[in-house]
CSV table of C-alpha atoms and ligand atoms in Angstrom, one decimal:
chain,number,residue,atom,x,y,z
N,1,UNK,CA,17.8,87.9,19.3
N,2,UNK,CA,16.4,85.1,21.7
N,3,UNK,CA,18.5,86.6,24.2
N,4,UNK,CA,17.1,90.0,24.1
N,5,UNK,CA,13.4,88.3,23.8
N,6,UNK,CA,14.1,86.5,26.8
N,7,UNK,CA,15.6,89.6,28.6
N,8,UNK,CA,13.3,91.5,27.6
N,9,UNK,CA,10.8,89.3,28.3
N,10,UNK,CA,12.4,89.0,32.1
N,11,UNK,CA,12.1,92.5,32.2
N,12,UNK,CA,8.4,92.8,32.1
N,13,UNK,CA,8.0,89.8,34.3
N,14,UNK,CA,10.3,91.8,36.5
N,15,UNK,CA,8.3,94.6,36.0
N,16,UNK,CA,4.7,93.0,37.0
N,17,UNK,CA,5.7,91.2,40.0
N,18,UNK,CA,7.4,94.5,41.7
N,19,UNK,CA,4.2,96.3,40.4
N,20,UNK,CA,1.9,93.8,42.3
N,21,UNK,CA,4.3,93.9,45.2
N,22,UNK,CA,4.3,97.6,46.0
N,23,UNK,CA,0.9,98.4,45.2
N,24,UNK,CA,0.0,99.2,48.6
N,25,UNK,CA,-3.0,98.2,48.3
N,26,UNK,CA,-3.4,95.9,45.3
N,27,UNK,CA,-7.3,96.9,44.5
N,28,UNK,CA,-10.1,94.0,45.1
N,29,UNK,CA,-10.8,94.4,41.7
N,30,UNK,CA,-7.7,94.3,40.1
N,31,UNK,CA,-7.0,91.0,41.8
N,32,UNK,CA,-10.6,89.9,40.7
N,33,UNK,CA,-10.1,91.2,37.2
N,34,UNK,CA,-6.9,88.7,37.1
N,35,UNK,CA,-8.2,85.9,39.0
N,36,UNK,CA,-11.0,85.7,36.3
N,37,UNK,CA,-8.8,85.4,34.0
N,38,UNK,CA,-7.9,82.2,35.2
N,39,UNK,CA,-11.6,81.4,35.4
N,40,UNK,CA,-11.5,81.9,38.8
N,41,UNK,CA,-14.9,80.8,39.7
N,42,UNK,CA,-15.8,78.2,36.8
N,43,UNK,CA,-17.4,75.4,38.6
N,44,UNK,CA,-17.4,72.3,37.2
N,45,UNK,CA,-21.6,72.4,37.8
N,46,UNK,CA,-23.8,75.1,38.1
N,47,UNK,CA,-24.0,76.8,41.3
N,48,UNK,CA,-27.8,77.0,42.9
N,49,UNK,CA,-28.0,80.1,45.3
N,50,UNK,CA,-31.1,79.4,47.8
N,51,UNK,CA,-32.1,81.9,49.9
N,52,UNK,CA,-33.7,81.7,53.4
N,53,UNK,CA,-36.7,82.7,55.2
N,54,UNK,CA,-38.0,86.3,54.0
N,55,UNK,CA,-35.7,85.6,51.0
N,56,UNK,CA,-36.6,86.4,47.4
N,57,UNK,CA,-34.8,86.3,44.5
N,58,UNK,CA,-35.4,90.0,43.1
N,59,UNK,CA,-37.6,93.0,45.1
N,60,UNK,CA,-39.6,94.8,42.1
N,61,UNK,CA,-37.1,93.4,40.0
N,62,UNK,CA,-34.3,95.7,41.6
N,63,UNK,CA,-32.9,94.7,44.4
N,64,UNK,CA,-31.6,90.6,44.6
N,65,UNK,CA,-31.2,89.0,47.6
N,66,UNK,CA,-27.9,87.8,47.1
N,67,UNK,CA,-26.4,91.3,46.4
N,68,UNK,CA,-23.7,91.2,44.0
N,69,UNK,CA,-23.0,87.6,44.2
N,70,UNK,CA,-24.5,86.6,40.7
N,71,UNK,CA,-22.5,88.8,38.9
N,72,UNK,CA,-19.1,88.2,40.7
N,73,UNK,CA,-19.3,84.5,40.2
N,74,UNK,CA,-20.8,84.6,36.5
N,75,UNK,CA,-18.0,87.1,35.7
N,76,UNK,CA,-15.1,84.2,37.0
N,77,UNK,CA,-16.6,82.0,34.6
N,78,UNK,CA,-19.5,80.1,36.9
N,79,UNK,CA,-23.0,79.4,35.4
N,80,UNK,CA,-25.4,80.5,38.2
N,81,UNK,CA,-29.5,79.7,38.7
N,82,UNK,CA,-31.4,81.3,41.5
N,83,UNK,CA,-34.8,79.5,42.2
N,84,UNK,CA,-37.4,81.0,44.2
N,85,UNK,CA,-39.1,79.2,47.1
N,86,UNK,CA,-41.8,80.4,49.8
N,87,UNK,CA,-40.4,82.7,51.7
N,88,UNK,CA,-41.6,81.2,54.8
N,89,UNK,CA,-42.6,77.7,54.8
N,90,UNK,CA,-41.2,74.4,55.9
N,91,UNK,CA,-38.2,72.8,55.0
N,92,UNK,CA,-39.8,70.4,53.3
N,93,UNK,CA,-42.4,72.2,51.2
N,94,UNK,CA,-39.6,74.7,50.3
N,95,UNK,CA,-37.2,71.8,49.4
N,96,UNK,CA,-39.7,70.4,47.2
N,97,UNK,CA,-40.1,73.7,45.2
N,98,UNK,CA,-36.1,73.7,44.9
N,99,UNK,CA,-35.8,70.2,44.1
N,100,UNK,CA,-38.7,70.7,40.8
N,101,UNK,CA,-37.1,73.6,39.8
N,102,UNK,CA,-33.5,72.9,39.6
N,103,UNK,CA,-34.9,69.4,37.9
N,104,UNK,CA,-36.5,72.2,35.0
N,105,UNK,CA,-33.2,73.7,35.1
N,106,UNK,CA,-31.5,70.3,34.4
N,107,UNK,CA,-33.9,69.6,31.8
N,108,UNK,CA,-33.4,72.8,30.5
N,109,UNK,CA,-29.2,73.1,30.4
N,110,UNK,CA,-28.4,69.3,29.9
N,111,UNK,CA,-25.9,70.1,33.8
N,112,UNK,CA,-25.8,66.8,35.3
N,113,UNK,CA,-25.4,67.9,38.7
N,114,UNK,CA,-25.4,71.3,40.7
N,115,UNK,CA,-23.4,73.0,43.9
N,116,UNK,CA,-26.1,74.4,46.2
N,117,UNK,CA,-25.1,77.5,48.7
N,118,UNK,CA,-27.5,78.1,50.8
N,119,UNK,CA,-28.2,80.8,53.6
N,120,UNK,CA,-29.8,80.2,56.7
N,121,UNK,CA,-33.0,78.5,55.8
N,122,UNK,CA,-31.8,78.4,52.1
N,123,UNK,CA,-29.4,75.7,54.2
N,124,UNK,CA,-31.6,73.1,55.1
N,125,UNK,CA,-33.4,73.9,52.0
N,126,UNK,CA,-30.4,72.6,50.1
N,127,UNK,CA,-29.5,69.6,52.7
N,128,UNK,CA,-33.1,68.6,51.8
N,129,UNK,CA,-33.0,68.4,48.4
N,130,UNK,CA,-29.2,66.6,48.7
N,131,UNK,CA,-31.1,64.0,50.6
N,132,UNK,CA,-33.9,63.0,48.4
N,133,UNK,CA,-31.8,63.1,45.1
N,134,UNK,CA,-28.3,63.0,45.4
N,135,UNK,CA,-28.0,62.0,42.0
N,136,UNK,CA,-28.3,65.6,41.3
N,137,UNK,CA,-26.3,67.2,43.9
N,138,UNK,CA,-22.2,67.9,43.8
N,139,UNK,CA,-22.2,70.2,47.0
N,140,UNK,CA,-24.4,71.7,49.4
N,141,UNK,CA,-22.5,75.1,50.9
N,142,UNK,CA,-24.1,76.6,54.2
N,143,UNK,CA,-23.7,79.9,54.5
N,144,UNK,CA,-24.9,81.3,57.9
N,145,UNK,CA,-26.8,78.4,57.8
N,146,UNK,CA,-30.0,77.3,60.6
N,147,UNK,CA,-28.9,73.7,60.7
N,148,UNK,CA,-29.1,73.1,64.4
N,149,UNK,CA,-32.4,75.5,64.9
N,150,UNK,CA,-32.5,79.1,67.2
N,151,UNK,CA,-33.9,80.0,69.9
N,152,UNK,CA,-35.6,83.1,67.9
N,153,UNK,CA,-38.0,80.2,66.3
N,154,UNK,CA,-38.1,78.5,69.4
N,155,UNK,CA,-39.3,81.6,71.4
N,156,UNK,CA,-41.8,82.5,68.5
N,157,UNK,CA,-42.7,78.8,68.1
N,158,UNK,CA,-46.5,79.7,70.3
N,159,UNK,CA,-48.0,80.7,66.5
N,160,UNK,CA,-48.6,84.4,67.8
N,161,UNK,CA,-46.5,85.7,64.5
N,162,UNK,CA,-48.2,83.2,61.9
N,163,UNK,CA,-51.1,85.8,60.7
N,164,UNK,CA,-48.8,88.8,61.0
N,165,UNK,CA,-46.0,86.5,59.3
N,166,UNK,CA,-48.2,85.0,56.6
N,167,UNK,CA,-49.2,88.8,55.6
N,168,UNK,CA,-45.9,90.0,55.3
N,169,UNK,CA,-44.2,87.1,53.6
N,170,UNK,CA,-47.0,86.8,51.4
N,171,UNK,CA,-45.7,90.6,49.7
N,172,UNK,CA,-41.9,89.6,50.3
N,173,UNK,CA,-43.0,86.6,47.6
N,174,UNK,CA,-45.6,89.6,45.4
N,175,UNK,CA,-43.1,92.0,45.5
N,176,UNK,CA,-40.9,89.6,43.6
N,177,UNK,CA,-43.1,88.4,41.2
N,178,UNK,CA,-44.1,85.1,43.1
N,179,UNK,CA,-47.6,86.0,44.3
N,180,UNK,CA,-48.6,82.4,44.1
N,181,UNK,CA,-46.2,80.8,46.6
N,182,UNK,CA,-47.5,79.5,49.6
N,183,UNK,CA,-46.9,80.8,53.3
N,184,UNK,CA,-47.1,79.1,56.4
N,185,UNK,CA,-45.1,80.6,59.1
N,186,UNK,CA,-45.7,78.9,61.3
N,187,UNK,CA,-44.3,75.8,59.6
N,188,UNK,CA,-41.4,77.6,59.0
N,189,UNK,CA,-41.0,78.9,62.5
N,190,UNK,CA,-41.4,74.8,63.3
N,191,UNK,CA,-38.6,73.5,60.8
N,192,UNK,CA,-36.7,76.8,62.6
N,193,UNK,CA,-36.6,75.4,65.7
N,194,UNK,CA,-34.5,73.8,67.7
N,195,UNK,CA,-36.9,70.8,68.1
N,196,UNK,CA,-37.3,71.3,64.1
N,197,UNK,CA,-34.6,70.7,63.3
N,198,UNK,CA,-33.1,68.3,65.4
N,199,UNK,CA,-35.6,65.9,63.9
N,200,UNK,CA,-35.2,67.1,60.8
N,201,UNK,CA,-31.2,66.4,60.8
N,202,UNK,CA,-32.1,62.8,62.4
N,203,UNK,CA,-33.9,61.8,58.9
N,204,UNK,CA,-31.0,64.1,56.9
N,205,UNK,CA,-28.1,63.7,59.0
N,206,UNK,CA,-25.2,64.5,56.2
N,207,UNK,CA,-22.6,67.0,56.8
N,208,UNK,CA,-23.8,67.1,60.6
N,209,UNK,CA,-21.6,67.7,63.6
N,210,UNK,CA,-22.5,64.4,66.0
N,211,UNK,CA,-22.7,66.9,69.2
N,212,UNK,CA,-23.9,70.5,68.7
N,213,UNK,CA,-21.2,73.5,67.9
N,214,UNK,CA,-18.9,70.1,67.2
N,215,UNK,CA,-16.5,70.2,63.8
N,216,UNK,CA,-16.8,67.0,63.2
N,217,UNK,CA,-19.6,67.1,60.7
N,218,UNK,CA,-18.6,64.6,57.5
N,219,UNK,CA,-16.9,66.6,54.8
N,220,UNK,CA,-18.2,64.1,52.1
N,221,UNK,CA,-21.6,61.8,52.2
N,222,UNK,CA,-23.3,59.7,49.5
N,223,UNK,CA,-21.1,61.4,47.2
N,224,UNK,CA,-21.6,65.0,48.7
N,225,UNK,CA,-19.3,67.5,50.0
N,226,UNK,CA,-20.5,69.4,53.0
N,227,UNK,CA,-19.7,73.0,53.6
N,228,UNK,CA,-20.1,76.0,56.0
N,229,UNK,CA,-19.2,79.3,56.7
N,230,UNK,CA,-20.8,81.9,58.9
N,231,UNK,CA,-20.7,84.7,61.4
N,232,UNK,CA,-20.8,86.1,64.8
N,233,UNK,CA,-21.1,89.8,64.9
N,234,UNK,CA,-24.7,91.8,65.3
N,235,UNK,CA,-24.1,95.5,64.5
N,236,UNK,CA,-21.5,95.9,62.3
N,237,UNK,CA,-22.3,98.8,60.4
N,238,UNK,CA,-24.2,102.4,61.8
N,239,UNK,CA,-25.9,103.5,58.7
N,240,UNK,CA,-27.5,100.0,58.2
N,241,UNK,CA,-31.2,100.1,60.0
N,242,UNK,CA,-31.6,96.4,59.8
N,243,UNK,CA,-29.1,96.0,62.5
N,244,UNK,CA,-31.4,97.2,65.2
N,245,UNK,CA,-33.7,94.5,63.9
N,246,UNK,CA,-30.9,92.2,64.4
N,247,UNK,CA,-30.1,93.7,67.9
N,248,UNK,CA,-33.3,92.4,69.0
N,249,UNK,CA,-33.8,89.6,68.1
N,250,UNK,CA,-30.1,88.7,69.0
N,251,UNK,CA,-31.0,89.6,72.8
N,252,UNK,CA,-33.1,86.1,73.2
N,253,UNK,CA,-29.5,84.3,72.2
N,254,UNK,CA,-27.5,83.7,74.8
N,255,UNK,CA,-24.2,82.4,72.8
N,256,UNK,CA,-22.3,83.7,69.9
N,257,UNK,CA,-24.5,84.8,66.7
N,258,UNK,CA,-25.2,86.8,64.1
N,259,UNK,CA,-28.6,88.5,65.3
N,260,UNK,CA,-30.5,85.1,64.0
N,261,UNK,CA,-28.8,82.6,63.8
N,262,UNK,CA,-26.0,80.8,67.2
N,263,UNK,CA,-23.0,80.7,65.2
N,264,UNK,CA,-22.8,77.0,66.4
N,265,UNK,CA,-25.7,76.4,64.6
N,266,UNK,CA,-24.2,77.6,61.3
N,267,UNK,CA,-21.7,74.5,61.2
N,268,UNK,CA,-21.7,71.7,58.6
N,269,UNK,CA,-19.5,69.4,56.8
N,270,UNK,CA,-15.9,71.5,56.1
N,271,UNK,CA,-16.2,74.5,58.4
N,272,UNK,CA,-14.2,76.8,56.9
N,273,UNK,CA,-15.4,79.8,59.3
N,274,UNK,CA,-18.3,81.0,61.4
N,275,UNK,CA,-17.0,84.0,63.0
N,276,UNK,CA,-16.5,85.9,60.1
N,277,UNK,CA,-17.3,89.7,61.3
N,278,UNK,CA,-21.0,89.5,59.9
N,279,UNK,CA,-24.4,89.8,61.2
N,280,UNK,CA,-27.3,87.7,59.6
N,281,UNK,CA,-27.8,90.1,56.5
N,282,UNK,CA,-24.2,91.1,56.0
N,283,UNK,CA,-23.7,87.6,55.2
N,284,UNK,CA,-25.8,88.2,52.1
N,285,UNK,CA,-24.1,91.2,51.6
N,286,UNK,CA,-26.9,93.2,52.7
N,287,UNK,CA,-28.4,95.8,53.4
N,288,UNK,CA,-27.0,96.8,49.7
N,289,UNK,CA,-23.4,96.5,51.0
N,290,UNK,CA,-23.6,97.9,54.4
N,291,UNK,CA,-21.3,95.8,56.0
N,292,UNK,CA,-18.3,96.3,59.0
N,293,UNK,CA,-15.3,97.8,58.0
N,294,UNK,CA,-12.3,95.9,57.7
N,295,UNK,CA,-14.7,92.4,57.5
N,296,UNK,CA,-14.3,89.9,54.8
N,297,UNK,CA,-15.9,91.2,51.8
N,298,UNK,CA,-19.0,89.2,51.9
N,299,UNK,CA,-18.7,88.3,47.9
N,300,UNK,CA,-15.4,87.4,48.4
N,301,UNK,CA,-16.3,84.8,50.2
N,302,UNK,CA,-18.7,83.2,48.3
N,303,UNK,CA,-16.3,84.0,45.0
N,304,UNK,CA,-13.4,81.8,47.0
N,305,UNK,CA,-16.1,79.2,47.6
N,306,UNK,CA,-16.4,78.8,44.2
N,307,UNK,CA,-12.7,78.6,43.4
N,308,UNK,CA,-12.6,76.0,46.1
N,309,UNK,CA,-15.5,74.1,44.3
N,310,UNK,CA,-13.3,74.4,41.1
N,311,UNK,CA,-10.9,73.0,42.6
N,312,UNK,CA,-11.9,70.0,44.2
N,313,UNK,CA,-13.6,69.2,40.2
N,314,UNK,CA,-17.2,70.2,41.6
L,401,LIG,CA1,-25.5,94.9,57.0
């Protein structure tokens, strides 16, 4: 009887493995449906997503700026919190914001610490609040991230766009149900720039590369791990409008980027990639899922981030 349990049981094992090795191709959700159930994405501490400048946490309730990423890593087991901060402000003010509410979140959950991704000003955001109280931070992940300024802020840095700016990023922040957060673009054009941020990574240095584009940013500081991952493509996708935004704006770049952002720029602590085949918004999985074909899937990405979080007890 043990015998034929354990060929039987041989059999089915048999069975799965040739199953999974000629499906041709295994489905992305199949393998996500069994890598959650190995809790696939249950972090050790809440993850924080922090968007960047424009950014908002839901449009009219519908549309969330991180598109699909909740619900992939929630669904792998991770508990997930996304603040909302100005949408245009500086560094500082918007750190501030983040920093009192994940302290409410805290208060609210009994977490001890949290993993903060970040994406491109959500970055510095994150590195900001990792700086002031790193009792509370695990991890700061940068995801296409402005930690060594670009020239787009530098060349808008004259205040020309701060009335325009201030107009529109005052209904990103009403359109999501924040009508009270402040806007100062030209602060955020400021903390966007090259100058910016140079001095602001002299009085928050952790997790940056000692020379620009350099990969030798520390991996771990004060008890933090450092993380970043990025890309380096512009249009990517025909039936997406916002990449002729991107095409631009990436015109006053004159290295790699993703329409924003130099990908040099992007690195921080563990780079794990910044020429992933993604402009600016595809990095956010944006606009609602128009990204290249045959690129990483964009939640992927942020669901193996996870999983490496898990991994290294975060
Ligand atoms: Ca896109």
């Amino acid at each position: 009887m043990r015998l034929f349990n354990k060929t039987r049981l041989a059999l089915v094992a048999g069975a799965l493995t040739a199953s999974v090795a000629f499906a041709q191709p295994v489905s992305a959700s199949w393998l996500e449906w069994l890598q959650n159930q190995f809790r696939y994405t249950q972090t050790n501490h809440p993850i924080v997503l922090v968007h960047g400048l424009s950014g908002f946490d839901e449009l009219f309730g519908l549309i969330e700026y991180f598109n699909g990423v909740p619900e992939a890593l929630t669904s792998g087991g991770a508990k997930v919190f996304i603040p909302q901060v100005s949408a245009s402000n500086s560094t500082e003010v918007r750190g501030e914001q983040l920093l009192a509410q994940i302290e409410d979140y805290m208060a609210a959950t009994g977490a001890r610490k949290v993993n903060i991704i970040g994406h491109s000003h959500g970055s510095p955001t994150a590195r900001y609040v990792a700086g002031v109280r790193p009792d509370l931070v695990a991890s700061v992940s940068s995801v296409g991230g402005v930690n060594w300024g670009t020239p787009v802020a530098d060349s808008a840095a004259d205040g020309q766009l701060d009335n325009l700016g201030d107009w529109f990023f005052g209904l990103v922040d009403f359109a999501s149900g924040n009508p009270n957060l402040p806007q100062d673009t030209n602060a955020a054009v400021a903390s966007l720039s090259t100058e910016g941020s140079i001095a602001f990574n002299q009085e928050f240095p952790d997790g940056i590369p000692s020379r620009y584009c350099g990969n030798n940013g520390a991996r771990q500081a004060n008890g933090i791990r450092y993380y970043s991952w990025g890309g380096n493509a512009v249009l990517t996708n025909v039936f997406d409008p916002s990449d002729l935004l991107l095409g631009l704006t990436a015109t006053i770049i004159d290295e790699p980027n993703d329409g924003l952002v130099p990908a040099c720029s992007m690195k921080l602590g563990e780079v794990i990639s910044v020429e992933y085949r993604h402009n600016h918004l595809d990095q956010v999985n944006q606009v609602l899922g128009l990204v290249a074909r045959n690129a990483a899937d964009p939640v992927a990405l942020y669901r193996q981030q996870a999983n490496r979080l898990k991994r290294a007890g975060l």
